[in-house]
Coordinates of N, CA and C in Angstrom, one line a residue:
M30 N 31.1 -18.2 -24.4 CA 31.8 -18.2 -23.1 C 32.1 -19.6 -22.6
S31 N 33.3 -19.9 -22.3 CA 33.7 -21.2 -21.8 C 33.1 -21.4 -20.4
L32 N 33.1 -22.7 -19.9 CA 32.7 -22.9 -18.6 C 33.6 -22.3 -17.6
T33 N 34.9 -22.3 -17.8 CA 35.8 -21.7 -16.9 C 35.5 -20.2 -16.7
Q34 N 35.2 -19.5 -17.9 CA 34.9 -18.1 -17.8 C 33.5 -17.9 -17.1
A35 N 32.6 -18.8 -17.3 CA 31.3 -18.7 -16.7 C 31.4 -18.9 -15.2
L36 N 32.2 -19.8 -14.7 CA 32.4 -20.0 -13.3 C 33.2 -18.8 -12.7
A37 N 34.1 -18.2 -13.4 CA 34.8 -17.1 -12.9 C 33.8 -15.9 -12.7
E38 N 32.9 -15.8 -13.7 CA 31.9 -14.7 -13.6 C 31.0 -15.0 -12.3
A39 N 30.6 -16.3 -12.1 CA 29.7 -16.6 -11.0 C 30.5 -16.3 -9.7
K40 N 31.8 -16.6 -9.7 CA 32.5 -16.3 -8.4 C 32.6 -14.8 -8.2
Q41 N 32.7 -14.0 -9.2 CA 32.7 -12.5 -9.0 C 31.3 -12.1 -8.5
E42 N 30.3 -12.7 -9.0 CA 28.9 -12.3 -8.6 C 28.8 -12.7 -7.1
F43 N 29.3 -13.9 -6.7 CA 29.2 -14.3 -5.3 C 30.0 -13.3 -4.4
I44 N 31.2 -12.9 -4.8 CA 31.9 -12.0 -4.0 C 31.3 -10.6 -3.9
A45 N 30.6 -10.2 -5.0 CA 30.0 -8.9 -5.1 C 28.7 -8.8 -4.2
H46 N 28.0 -9.9 -4.1 CA 26.7 -9.9 -3.5 C 26.6 -10.6 -2.2
T47 N 27.7 -11.2 -1.7 CA 27.6 -12.0 -0.5 C 28.3 -11.3 0.6
P48 N 27.7 -11.2 1.8 CA 28.3 -10.5 3.0 C 29.7 -11.1 3.2
L49 N 30.6 -10.3 3.7 CA 32.0 -10.7 3.9 C 32.1 -11.9 4.9
E50 N 31.3 -11.9 5.9 CA 31.4 -12.9 6.9 C 31.0 -14.3 6.3
I51 N 30.1 -14.3 5.4 CA 29.7 -15.5 4.7 C 30.7 -16.0 3.8
Q52 N 31.3 -15.0 3.0 CA 32.4 -15.3 2.1 C 33.5 -16.0 2.9
A53 N 33.9 -15.4 4.0 CA 35.0 -16.0 4.8 C 34.8 -17.4 5.2
E54 N 33.5 -17.7 5.6 CA 33.3 -19.1 6.0 C 33.3 -20.1 4.8
M55 N 32.7 -19.6 3.7 CA 32.7 -20.5 2.5 C 34.2 -20.8 2.0
F56 N 35.0 -19.7 2.0 CA 36.4 -19.9 1.6 C 37.2 -20.7 2.6
R57 N 36.7 -20.6 3.9 CA 37.3 -21.4 5.0 C 37.1 -22.9 4.7
Q58 N 35.9 -23.2 4.3 CA 35.6 -24.7 4.0 C 36.5 -25.2 2.9
I59 N 36.6 -24.4 1.8 CA 37.5 -24.8 0.7 C 38.9 -25.0 1.2
R60 N 39.4 -24.0 1.9 CA 40.8 -24.1 2.4 C 41.0 -25.3 3.3
E61 N 40.1 -25.5 4.2 CA 40.3 -26.7 5.1 C 40.3 -28.0 4.4
Q62 N 39.5 -28.1 3.4 CA 39.5 -29.4 2.6 C 40.8 -29.5 1.8
Q63 N 41.2 -28.4 1.2 CA 42.4 -28.4 0.4 C 43.7 -28.7 1.2
E64 N 43.7 -28.3 2.5 CA 44.8 -28.4 3.3 C 44.7 -29.6 4.3
S65 N 43.7 -30.4 4.1 CA 43.5 -31.5 5.1 C 44.5 -32.6 4.9
G66 N 45.1 -32.7 3.8 CA 46.0 -33.9 3.5 C 45.2 -35.1 3.1
F67 N 43.9 -35.1 3.1 CA 43.1 -36.2 2.7 C 43.0 -36.4 1.2
A68 N 43.3 -37.6 0.8 CA 43.3 -37.9 -0.6 C 41.8 -38.2 -1.1
Y69 N 41.1 -37.2 -1.5 CA 39.7 -37.4 -1.9 C 39.7 -38.1 -3.3
G70 N 38.7 -38.9 -3.5 CA 38.3 -39.5 -4.8 C 39.1 -40.8 -5.1
R71 N 38.5 -41.5 -6.1 CA 39.2 -42.6 -6.6 C 40.2 -42.1 -7.7
Q72 N 41.3 -42.9 -7.9 CA 42.4 -42.3 -8.7 C 42.4 -42.9 -10.1
E73 N 43.1 -42.2 -11.0 CA 43.4 -42.7 -12.3 C 44.0 -44.1 -12.3
G74 N 43.5 -45.0 -13.1 CA 44.0 -46.4 -13.1 C 43.2 -47.4 -12.2
Q75 N 42.4 -46.8 -11.3 CA 41.7 -47.7 -10.4 C 40.4 -48.2 -11.1
K76 N 39.8 -49.3 -10.6 CA 38.6 -49.7 -11.1 C 37.4 -48.9 -10.6
A77 N 36.5 -48.5 -11.5 CA 35.4 -47.7 -11.0 C 34.4 -48.6 -10.3
K78 N 33.9 -48.1 -9.2 CA 32.9 -48.8 -8.4 C 31.5 -48.8 -9.1
D79 N 30.9 -50.0 -9.3 CA 29.6 -50.1 -9.9 C 28.6 -49.6 -8.9
F80 N 27.5 -49.1 -9.5 CA 26.4 -48.7 -8.6 C 25.1 -48.8 -9.4
A81 N 24.0 -48.7 -8.7 CA 22.6 -48.6 -9.3 C 21.8 -47.6 -8.6
L82 N 21.5 -46.5 -9.3 CA 20.7 -45.4 -8.7 C 19.5 -45.1 -9.6
K83 N 18.5 -44.4 -9.0 CA 17.4 -44.0 -9.7 C 17.6 -42.7 -10.4
N84 N 17.1 -42.6 -11.7 CA 17.1 -41.3 -12.4 C 15.8 -40.5 -12.0
A85 N 15.6 -39.4 -12.6 CA 14.5 -38.5 -12.3 C 13.1 -39.1 -12.5
L86 N 13.1 -40.2 -13.4 CA 11.8 -40.8 -13.7 C 11.6 -42.1 -12.9
G87 N 12.5 -42.4 -12.0 CA 12.4 -43.5 -11.1 C 13.0 -44.8 -11.7
E88 N 13.7 -44.7 -12.9 CA 14.3 -45.8 -13.5 C 15.7 -46.1 -12.9
T89 N 16.0 -47.4 -12.7 CA 17.3 -47.7 -12.1 C 18.4 -47.7 -13.2
I90 N 19.5 -47.0 -13.0 CA 20.6 -46.9 -13.9 C 21.8 -47.5 -13.3
S91 N 22.4 -48.5 -13.9 CA 23.6 -49.1 -13.4 C 24.8 -48.7 -14.2
L92 N 25.9 -48.3 -13.5 CA 27.1 -47.9 -14.2 C 27.6 -48.9 -15.2
Y93 N 27.8 -50.1 -14.7 CA 28.4 -51.2 -15.6 C 27.5 -51.5 -16.8
E94 N 26.2 -51.4 -16.6 CA 25.3 -51.6 -17.8 C 25.5 -50.5 -18.8
E95 N 25.7 -49.3 -18.3 CA 26.0 -48.1 -19.2 C 27.3 -48.3 -19.9
L96 N 28.3 -48.8 -19.2 CA 29.6 -49.0 -19.8 C 29.6 -50.0 -20.9
S97 N 28.7 -50.9 -20.9 CA 28.6 -51.9 -22.0 C 28.2 -51.2 -23.3
K98 N 27.8 -49.9 -23.2 CA 27.4 -49.1 -24.4 C 28.5 -48.2 -24.9
G99 N 29.5 -48.0 -24.0 CA 30.6 -47.1 -24.3 C 31.2 -46.4 -23.1
P100 N 32.2 -45.7 -23.2 CA 32.8 -45.0 -22.1 C 31.8 -44.0 -21.4
V101 N 32.0 -43.8 -20.1 CA 31.1 -42.9 -19.4 C 31.9 -41.7 -18.8
V102 N 31.3 -40.5 -18.9 CA 31.8 -39.4 -18.2 C 30.9 -39.3 -17.0
L103 N 31.5 -39.5 -15.8 CA 30.7 -39.5 -14.5 C 31.0 -38.3 -13.7
T104 N 30.0 -37.5 -13.4 CA 30.3 -36.3 -12.7 C 29.4 -36.2 -11.4
F105 N 30.0 -35.8 -10.3 CA 29.3 -35.6 -9.1 C 29.2 -34.1 -8.8
Y106 N 28.0 -33.7 -8.5 CA 27.8 -32.3 -8.2 C 26.9 -32.1 -6.9
R107 N 26.9 -30.9 -6.4 CA 26.3 -30.6 -5.1 C 24.7 -30.6 -5.1
G108 N 24.2 -30.0 -6.1 CA 22.7 -29.9 -6.2 C 22.2 -28.8 -7.1
G109 N 21.0 -28.8 -7.4 CA 20.4 -27.7 -8.2 C 20.4 -26.4 -7.6
W110 N 20.6 -26.3 -6.3 CA 20.6 -25.0 -5.5 C 21.9 -24.3 -5.7
C111 N 22.9 -25.0 -6.2 CA 24.3 -24.5 -6.3 C 24.5 -23.8 -7.7
P112 N 24.7 -22.5 -7.8 CA 24.8 -21.8 -9.1 C 26.0 -22.3 -9.9
F113 N 27.1 -22.8 -9.2 CA 28.3 -23.3 -9.9 C 27.9 -24.6 -10.6
C114 N 27.1 -25.4 -9.9 CA 26.7 -26.7 -10.4 C 25.8 -26.5 -11.7
N115 N 24.9 -25.6 -11.6 CA 24.0 -25.3 -12.7 C 24.8 -24.9 -13.9
R116 N 25.8 -24.0 -13.8 CA 26.6 -23.6 -14.9 C 27.3 -24.8 -15.5
Q117 N 27.8 -25.6 -14.6 CA 28.5 -26.8 -15.1 C 27.6 -27.7 -15.9
L118 N 26.5 -28.1 -15.4 CA 25.6 -29.0 -16.1 C 25.1 -28.4 -17.4
K119 N 24.8 -27.1 -17.5 CA 24.4 -26.4 -18.7 C 25.5 -26.5 -19.8
A120 N 26.8 -26.3 -19.3 CA 27.9 -26.4 -20.2 C 28.1 -27.8 -20.8
Y121 N 27.9 -28.8 -19.9 CA 28.0 -30.2 -20.3 C 26.9 -30.6 -21.3
Q122 N 25.7 -30.0 -21.0 CA 24.6 -30.3 -21.9 C 24.9 -29.8 -23.4
K123 N 25.6 -28.7 -23.4 CA 25.9 -28.1 -24.8 C 26.8 -29.0 -25.6
V124 N 27.7 -29.7 -24.9 CA 28.7 -30.6 -25.6 C 28.2 -32.0 -25.6
L125 N 27.0 -32.3 -25.1 CA 26.5 -33.7 -25.1 C 26.6 -34.3 -26.5
P126 N 26.1 -33.6 -27.6 CA 26.2 -34.2 -28.9 C 27.7 -34.6 -29.3
D127 N 28.6 -33.8 -28.8 CA 30.0 -34.2 -29.1 C 30.5 -35.4 -28.3
I128 N 30.0 -35.5 -27.0 CA 30.4 -36.6 -26.2 C 29.8 -37.9 -26.8
E129 N 28.5 -37.8 -27.3 CA 27.9 -39.0 -27.8 C 28.5 -39.3 -29.2
A130 N 28.9 -38.3 -29.9 CA 29.6 -38.6 -31.2 C 30.9 -39.4 -31.1
L131 N 31.5 -39.2 -29.9 CA 32.8 -39.9 -29.6 C 32.5 -41.2 -28.9
G132 N 31.2 -41.6 -28.9 CA 30.8 -42.9 -28.3 C 30.6 -42.9 -26.8
G133 N 30.7 -41.7 -26.2 CA 30.6 -41.6 -24.7 C 29.2 -41.3 -24.3
Q134 N 29.0 -41.4 -23.0 CA 27.7 -41.1 -22.3 C 28.1 -40.2 -21.1
L135 N 27.1 -39.4 -20.7 CA 27.3 -38.5 -19.5 C 26.3 -38.9 -18.4
I136 N 26.8 -39.1 -17.2 CA 26.0 -39.4 -16.1 C 26.3 -38.4 -15.0
A137 N 25.3 -37.7 -14.4 CA 25.6 -36.8 -13.3 C 24.8 -37.3 -12.1
I138 N 25.5 -37.1 -10.9 CA 25.0 -37.6 -9.7 C 25.0 -36.5 -8.6
S139 N 24.0 -36.4 -7.9 CA 24.0 -35.5 -6.7 C 23.2 -36.1 -5.6
P140 N 23.3 -35.6 -4.4 CA 22.5 -36.2 -3.3 C 21.1 -35.7 -3.2
Q141 N 20.7 -34.8 -4.1 CA 19.4 -34.2 -3.9 C 18.3 -35.3 -4.2
S142 N 17.1 -35.0 -3.7 CA 16.0 -36.0 -3.9 C 15.6 -36.1 -5.3
P143 N 14.9 -37.2 -5.7 CA 14.5 -37.4 -7.1 C 13.5 -36.3 -7.5
D144 N 12.7 -35.8 -6.6 CA 11.8 -34.7 -7.0 C 12.6 -33.5 -7.4
N145 N 13.6 -33.1 -6.7 CA 14.4 -32.0 -7.0 C 15.3 -32.2 -8.2
T146 N 15.7 -33.5 -8.4 CA 16.4 -33.8 -9.6 C 15.5 -33.6 -10.9
L147 N 14.3 -34.1 -10.8 CA 13.4 -34.0 -11.9 C 13.1 -32.5 -12.2
S148 N 12.9 -31.7 -11.2 CA 12.7 -30.3 -11.3 C 13.9 -29.6 -12.0
Q149 N 15.1 -30.0 -11.6 CA 16.3 -29.4 -12.2 C 16.4 -29.8 -13.7
Q150 N 16.2 -31.1 -13.9 CA 16.3 -31.6 -15.3 C 15.4 -31.0 -16.2
E151 N 14.1 -30.7 -15.8 CA 13.2 -30.1 -16.6 C 13.5 -28.6 -16.8
K152 N 13.9 -27.9 -15.7 CA 14.2 -26.5 -15.8 C 15.4 -26.2 -16.7
E153 N 16.5 -27.0 -16.6 CA 17.7 -26.8 -17.3 C 17.7 -27.5 -18.7
E154 N 16.6 -28.3 -18.9 CA 16.5 -29.1 -20.2 C 17.7 -30.0 -20.4
L155 N 18.0 -30.8 -19.4 CA 19.1 -31.7 -19.4 C 18.6 -33.0 -20.0
T156 N 19.3 -33.6 -21.0 CA 18.9 -34.8 -21.6 C 19.8 -36.0 -21.3
F157 N 20.8 -35.8 -20.5 CA 21.6 -36.9 -20.0 C 21.1 -37.5 -18.7
Q158 N 21.6 -38.6 -18.3 CA 21.1 -39.2 -17.0 C 21.5 -38.4 -15.8
V159 N 20.6 -38.0 -15.0 CA 20.8 -37.3 -13.8 C 20.2 -38.1 -12.6
L160 N 21.1 -38.6 -11.7 CA 20.7 -39.6 -10.7 C 20.8 -39.0 -9.3
S161 N 20.0 -39.6 -8.5 CA 19.9 -39.2 -7.1 C 20.6 -40.2 -6.2
D162 N 21.6 -39.7 -5.4 CA 22.3 -40.5 -4.4 C 22.0 -39.9 -3.1
T163 N 20.7 -40.1 -2.6 CA 20.2 -39.3 -1.5 C 21.0 -39.5 -0.2
H164 N 21.5 -40.7 0.0 CA 22.2 -41.0 1.3 C 23.7 -40.9 1.1
G165 N 24.1 -40.6 -0.1 CA 25.6 -40.4 -0.4 C 26.4 -41.7 -0.5
L166 N 25.7 -42.8 -0.7 CA 26.4 -44.1 -0.7 C 27.4 -44.2 -1.8
V167 N 27.0 -43.7 -3.0 CA 27.9 -43.8 -4.1 C 29.0 -42.8 -4.0
A168 N 28.7 -41.6 -3.5 CA 29.8 -40.6 -3.3 C 30.8 -41.2 -2.3
A169 N 30.3 -41.9 -1.3 CA 31.2 -42.6 -0.3 C 32.1 -43.6 -1.0
F170 N 31.5 -44.4 -1.9 CA 32.3 -45.4 -2.7 C 33.4 -44.7 -3.4
Y171 N 33.2 -43.5 -3.9 CA 34.2 -42.8 -4.6 C 35.0 -41.9 -3.8
N172 N 34.8 -42.0 -2.5 CA 35.7 -41.3 -1.5 C 35.6 -39.8 -1.6
I173 N 34.4 -39.3 -1.9 CA 34.3 -37.8 -2.0 C 33.1 -37.3 -1.1
L174 N 32.5 -38.1 -0.3 CA 31.4 -37.7 0.6 C 32.0 -37.0 1.8
Y175 N 31.3 -35.9 2.2 CA 31.7 -35.3 3.5 C 30.5 -34.8 4.2
D176 N 30.6 -34.6 5.5 CA 29.5 -34.0 6.3 C 29.7 -32.5 6.3
V177 N 28.7 -31.8 6.0 CA 28.8 -30.3 6.0 C 29.1 -29.8 7.4
P178 N 30.2 -29.0 7.5 CA 30.6 -28.5 8.8 C 29.5 -27.6 9.4
D179 N 29.4 -27.5 10.7 CA 28.4 -26.8 11.4 C 28.3 -25.3 10.9
Y180 N 29.5 -24.7 10.7 CA 29.5 -23.3 10.4 C 28.9 -23.0 9.0
I181 N 29.0 -24.0 8.1 CA 28.3 -23.9 6.8 C 26.8 -24.2 6.9
K182 N 26.5 -25.2 7.8 CA 25.1 -25.5 8.0 C 24.4 -24.3 8.6
N183 N 25.0 -23.6 9.5 CA 24.4 -22.4 10.1 C 24.1 -21.3 9.1
I184 N 25.0 -21.2 8.1 CA 24.8 -20.2 7.1 C 23.7 -20.6 6.2
M185 N 23.6 -21.8 5.8 CA 22.6 -22.3 4.9 C 21.2 -22.2 5.5
E186 N 21.2 -22.5 6.8 CA 19.9 -22.4 7.5 C 19.4 -21.0 7.6
K187 N 20.3 -20.1 7.8 CA 19.9 -18.7 7.9 C 19.4 -18.2 6.6
M188 N 19.9 -18.8 5.5 CA 19.4 -18.5 4.1 C 18.2 -19.2 3.7
G189 N 17.6 -20.0 4.7 CA 16.4 -20.7 4.4 C 16.6 -22.0 3.7
M190 N 17.8 -22.6 3.7 CA 18.1 -23.8 3.0 C 18.3 -25.0 4.1
D191 N 17.4 -25.9 4.0 CA 17.5 -27.2 4.8 C 18.0 -28.3 3.9
L192 N 19.3 -28.5 3.9 CA 19.9 -29.4 3.0 C 19.4 -30.9 3.2
A193 N 19.2 -31.2 4.5 CA 18.7 -32.6 4.7 C 17.3 -32.8 4.1
E194 N 16.5 -31.8 4.2 CA 15.2 -31.9 3.6 C 15.2 -31.9 2.1
Y195 N 16.1 -31.0 1.6 CA 16.3 -30.9 0.1 C 16.7 -32.3 -0.5
N196 N 17.6 -32.9 0.3 CA 18.1 -34.2 -0.2 C 17.3 -35.4 0.3
A197 N 16.2 -35.2 1.0 CA 15.3 -36.2 1.5 C 16.1 -37.3 2.3
T198 N 17.0 -36.8 3.2 CA 17.7 -37.7 4.1 C 17.8 -37.0 5.5
N199 N 18.5 -37.7 6.4 CA 18.6 -37.1 7.8 C 20.0 -36.6 8.1
R200 N 20.8 -36.4 7.0 CA 22.2 -35.9 7.2 C 22.4 -34.8 6.3
W201 N 23.3 -33.9 6.8 CA 23.8 -32.8 5.9 C 25.1 -33.3 5.3
I202 N 24.9 -33.8 4.1 CA 26.1 -34.3 3.3 C 26.2 -33.7 1.9
L203 N 27.4 -33.7 1.4 CA 27.7 -33.2 0.1 C 28.8 -34.0 -0.5
P204 N 28.9 -34.1 -1.8 CA 30.1 -34.6 -2.4 C 31.1 -33.5 -2.8
I205 N 32.4 -33.9 -2.8 CA 33.4 -33.0 -3.4 C 33.1 -33.0 -4.9
P206 N 32.9 -31.9 -5.6 CA 32.7 -32.0 -7.1 C 33.8 -32.7 -7.8
S207 N 33.4 -33.7 -8.6 CA 34.3 -34.6 -9.2 C 33.8 -35.0 -10.6
T208 N 34.8 -35.2 -11.5 CA 34.4 -35.8 -12.8 C 35.4 -36.9 -13.2
Y209 N 34.9 -38.0 -13.6 CA 35.7 -39.2 -13.9 C 35.5 -39.6 -15.4
M210 N 36.5 -40.0 -16.1 CA 36.4 -40.6 -17.4 C 36.7 -42.1 -17.2
I211 N 35.7 -42.9 -17.6 CA 35.7 -44.3 -17.3 C 35.6 -45.0 -18.6
D212 N 36.6 -45.9 -18.9 CA 36.5 -46.6 -20.2 C 35.6 -47.9 -20.1
E213 N 35.4 -48.5 -21.2 CA 34.4 -49.6 -21.2 C 34.8 -50.8 -20.3
S214 N 36.0 -50.9 -20.0 CA 36.4 -52.0 -19.1 C 36.3 -51.6 -17.6
G215 N 35.8 -50.4 -17.4 CA 35.5 -49.9 -16.0 C 36.7 -49.3 -15.3
I216 N 37.8 -49.0 -16.1 CA 39.0 -48.4 -15.5 C 38.8 -46.8 -15.6
I217 N 39.2 -46.2 -14.5 CA 39.2 -44.7 -14.5 C 40.4 -44.2 -15.2
R218 N 40.2 -43.6 -16.3 CA 41.3 -43.1 -17.2 C 41.7 -41.7 -16.8
S219 N 40.8 -40.9 -16.2 CA 41.3 -39.6 -15.6 C 40.3 -39.2 -14.5
A220 N 40.8 -38.5 -13.6 CA 40.0 -38.1 -12.4 C 40.2 -36.6 -12.1
N221 N 39.2 -35.8 -12.0 CA 39.3 -34.4 -11.6 C 38.4 -34.3 -10.3
V222 N 39.1 -34.1 -9.2 CA 38.4 -34.0 -7.9 C 39.0 -32.7 -7.2
N223 N 38.0 -31.8 -7.0 CA 38.5 -30.5 -6.6 C 37.6 -29.9 -5.5
P224 N 38.2 -29.8 -4.3 CA 37.4 -29.3 -3.1 C 36.9 -27.8 -3.4
D225 N 37.5 -27.1 -4.3 CA 37.0 -25.8 -4.6 C 35.8 -25.9 -5.5
F226 N 34.6 -25.8 -4.9 CA 33.4 -26.0 -5.6 C 33.1 -25.0 -6.7
M227 N 33.9 -23.9 -6.7 CA 33.7 -22.9 -7.7 C 34.5 -23.2 -9.0
Q228 N 35.2 -24.3 -9.0 CA 35.9 -24.7 -10.2 C 35.4 -26.1 -10.7
R229 N 35.3 -26.4 -12.0 CA 34.9 -27.6 -12.5 C 35.7 -28.0 -13.8
L230 N 35.7 -29.2 -14.2 CA 36.4 -29.7 -15.4 C 35.7 -29.1 -16.6
D231 N 36.5 -28.4 -17.4 CA 36.0 -27.7 -18.6 C 35.5 -28.8 -19.7
P232 N 34.4 -28.5 -20.4 CA 34.0 -29.5 -21.4 C 35.0 -29.8 -22.4
E233 N 35.9 -28.9 -22.8 CA 36.9 -29.1 -23.8 C 37.9 -30.2 -23.3
D234 N 38.1 -30.2 -22.0 CA 39.0 -31.2 -21.4 C 38.4 -32.6 -21.4
I235 N 37.0 -32.6 -21.2 CA 36.3 -33.9 -21.3 C 36.4 -34.4 -22.7
L236 N 36.2 -33.6 -23.7 CA 36.3 -34.1 -25.1 C 37.7 -34.5 -25.5
H237 N 38.7 -33.8 -25.0 CA 40.1 -34.2 -25.2 C 40.3 -35.6 -24.6
E238 N 39.9 -35.8 -23.4 CA 40.1 -37.1 -22.8 C 39.4 -38.2 -23.5
L239 N 38.1 -37.9 -24.0 CA 37.4 -39.0 -24.7 C 38.1 -39.3 -26.0
R240 N 38.6 -38.4 -26.6 CA 39.4 -38.7 -27.9 C 40.6 -39.5 -27.7
N241 N 41.1 -39.5 -26.5 CA 42.3 -40.3 -26.1 C 42.0 -41.7 -25.6
L242 N 40.7 -41.9 -25.4 CA 40.3 -43.3 -24.9 C 40.5 -44.3 -26.0

């Protein structure tokens, strides 16, 4: 099953098992972001912003240092609590040998705390770099950070999810799910930025882009 198919299945599960009023608010957020007119993300041809973040083991990972080893697939996701994110990362793990065979590396970033990142990495058996951007500074650099609207915050709280606590910060923030292909010179060669968190860049598209670098 492709990632696109897996995400479509997850969406159908969401629709089948989620109360209509919650569905309406979730789709409202997607629609508002899509129709905002705001140009989310850094664009193809722009220079990628360098950063240094901690991985699940507390090691500092720098984008530009990683680029010295080869091109980087950089993906921003919402967190281990998001079923769409989990399907995405599992699918990317499966093609990691192919990414590395093409000379590339994979780095995933979310705002969740290092402890939650470690738990997710162990649970999903992820072997690529998974970094914590707890205050959203790197997501802000890439123009994809947003404050969770109150109507979504209310839903999550009713479901027992305190996003600020989960992310070990004092704000309810999330990134727009995004995947960038960055060449060794630090230039963004392609950018996939999608306010619809139920959709992600398919691994086959990543491999296609890497072959073209």
